[in-house]
Amino acid sequence: MPELPEVETVRRTLSDLAVGKTIANVQVRWPKMIKQPEADQFREAVVGETIQAIERRGKFLIFQLDHYTLVSHLRMEGKFSVNEQSEAEAPHTHVVFEFTDKTELRYRDVRKFGTMHLVKKGTEHDLPSLKALGPEPFDSLFTAEYLYEKLKRTSRQVKTALLDQIIVTGLGNIYVDEVLFRSKIHPHRLASSITLKEAGLIHFYTKSVLEEAVKRGGSTIRTYINSQGKKGTFQELLNVYGRAGKACVDCGTEIIKTKTGGRGTHICLNCQPIEKPL
DNA sequence: AGTCTAGCCTGGGAGC
DNA sequence: TGCTCCCAGGCTAGAC
């Protein structure tokens, strides 16, 4: 499940492989994933364009072309790879950008959840999905005080609030569980009950966990691989996610798995008591 | 206006 | 073995 560290790793590996290449043709096998414009207009627009740069905003990949910008979201299972045209195609390949040098950028996605939007260059930040995003975790706007103020003003549980990309962008289900474990905060605490000191812990661990995960090329839980086909290694450092039934690394208490708004949630009830600390 | 829920998807695993 | 059910989960549209 690509969250910020995985998307950033894809951005970096893909930049080395695809920047500077010119699109000669595009095949769209699953038109529904092209959200804007219609698939044939999409094809017509990108043919002849060269990939100038690949950027990231939150969990979105942003391909800067000559006249257009392609905004891609991998959702759960989306993967990009650059292959020789002669190489056999992996199953579930839904979009293929053929380059003029006989290589091609392939997008595959078992679940078909991923999306692509193509807009005129420079207008990408008017897309509702990008426009709504809050600060990047490494942006100077993201501070303990900012987080405290945002959490104070919502009636939601703290985990749900942290997954809201409007408050801070880039956290997903895996890293939010890890951040809350390290902060010793129960995910079901009311966001409005979080103190400034606790917001400081969440702020600190959001940055440190994501930074370390980027260094390690992300976490490979199920199927994630980067654009060079390699797995990440941060899963070795996960303390709670995917460890239900196992002993807490800090206190030995059994990690439990519960639900938060329909999402799996991993907690050490000893390290993360539900009661607000005095 | 803020919050919640269903829907989008398919493969893999559990249970029968 | 083969069937059904459930789960994984980011984001959006629509309901409340």
PDB file of C-alpha atoms in Angstrom, chain A residues 57 134-147 150 167-168 203 207:
ATOM      1  CA  ARG A  57       2.647  15.721  -3.728  1.00  0.00           C
ATOM      2  CA  GLY A 134      -2.605  19.771   3.588  1.00  0.00           C
ATOM      3  CA  PRO A 135       1.096  20.362   4.274  1.00  0.00           C
ATOM      4  CA  GLU A 136       3.776  17.809   3.511  1.00  0.00           C
ATOM      5  CA  PRO A 137       5.209  16.260   6.696  1.00  0.00           C
ATOM      6  CA  PHE A 138       8.612  17.792   5.912  1.00  0.00           C
ATOM      7  CA  ASP A 139       7.208  21.228   5.108  1.00  0.00           C
ATOM      8  CA  SER A 140       7.947  24.011   7.581  1.00  0.00           C
ATOM      9  CA  LEU A 141       4.174  24.638   7.810  1.00  0.00           C
ATOM     10  CA  PHE A 142       3.797  21.286   9.535  1.00  0.00           C
ATOM     11  CA  THR A 143       4.580  22.026  13.175  1.00  0.00           C
ATOM     12  CA  ALA A 144       3.451  20.659  16.536  1.00  0.00           C
ATOM     13  CA  GLU A 145       1.364  23.787  17.094  1.00  0.00           C
ATOM     14  CA  TYR A 146      -0.287  23.493  13.678  1.00  0.00           C
ATOM     15  CA  LEU A 147      -1.139  19.854  14.349  1.00  0.00           C
ATOM     16  CA  LYS A 150      -6.090  21.030  13.697  1.00  0.00           C
ATOM     17  CA  ILE A 167      -4.509  17.836   7.955  1.00  0.00           C
ATOM     18  CA  VAL A 168      -1.193  16.354   6.852  1.00  0.00           C
ATOM     19  CA  HIS A 203       4.702  15.565  14.899  1.00  0.00           C
ATOM     20  CA  LYS A 207       8.673  13.013  10.502  1.00  0.00           C
TER      21      LYS A 207
END
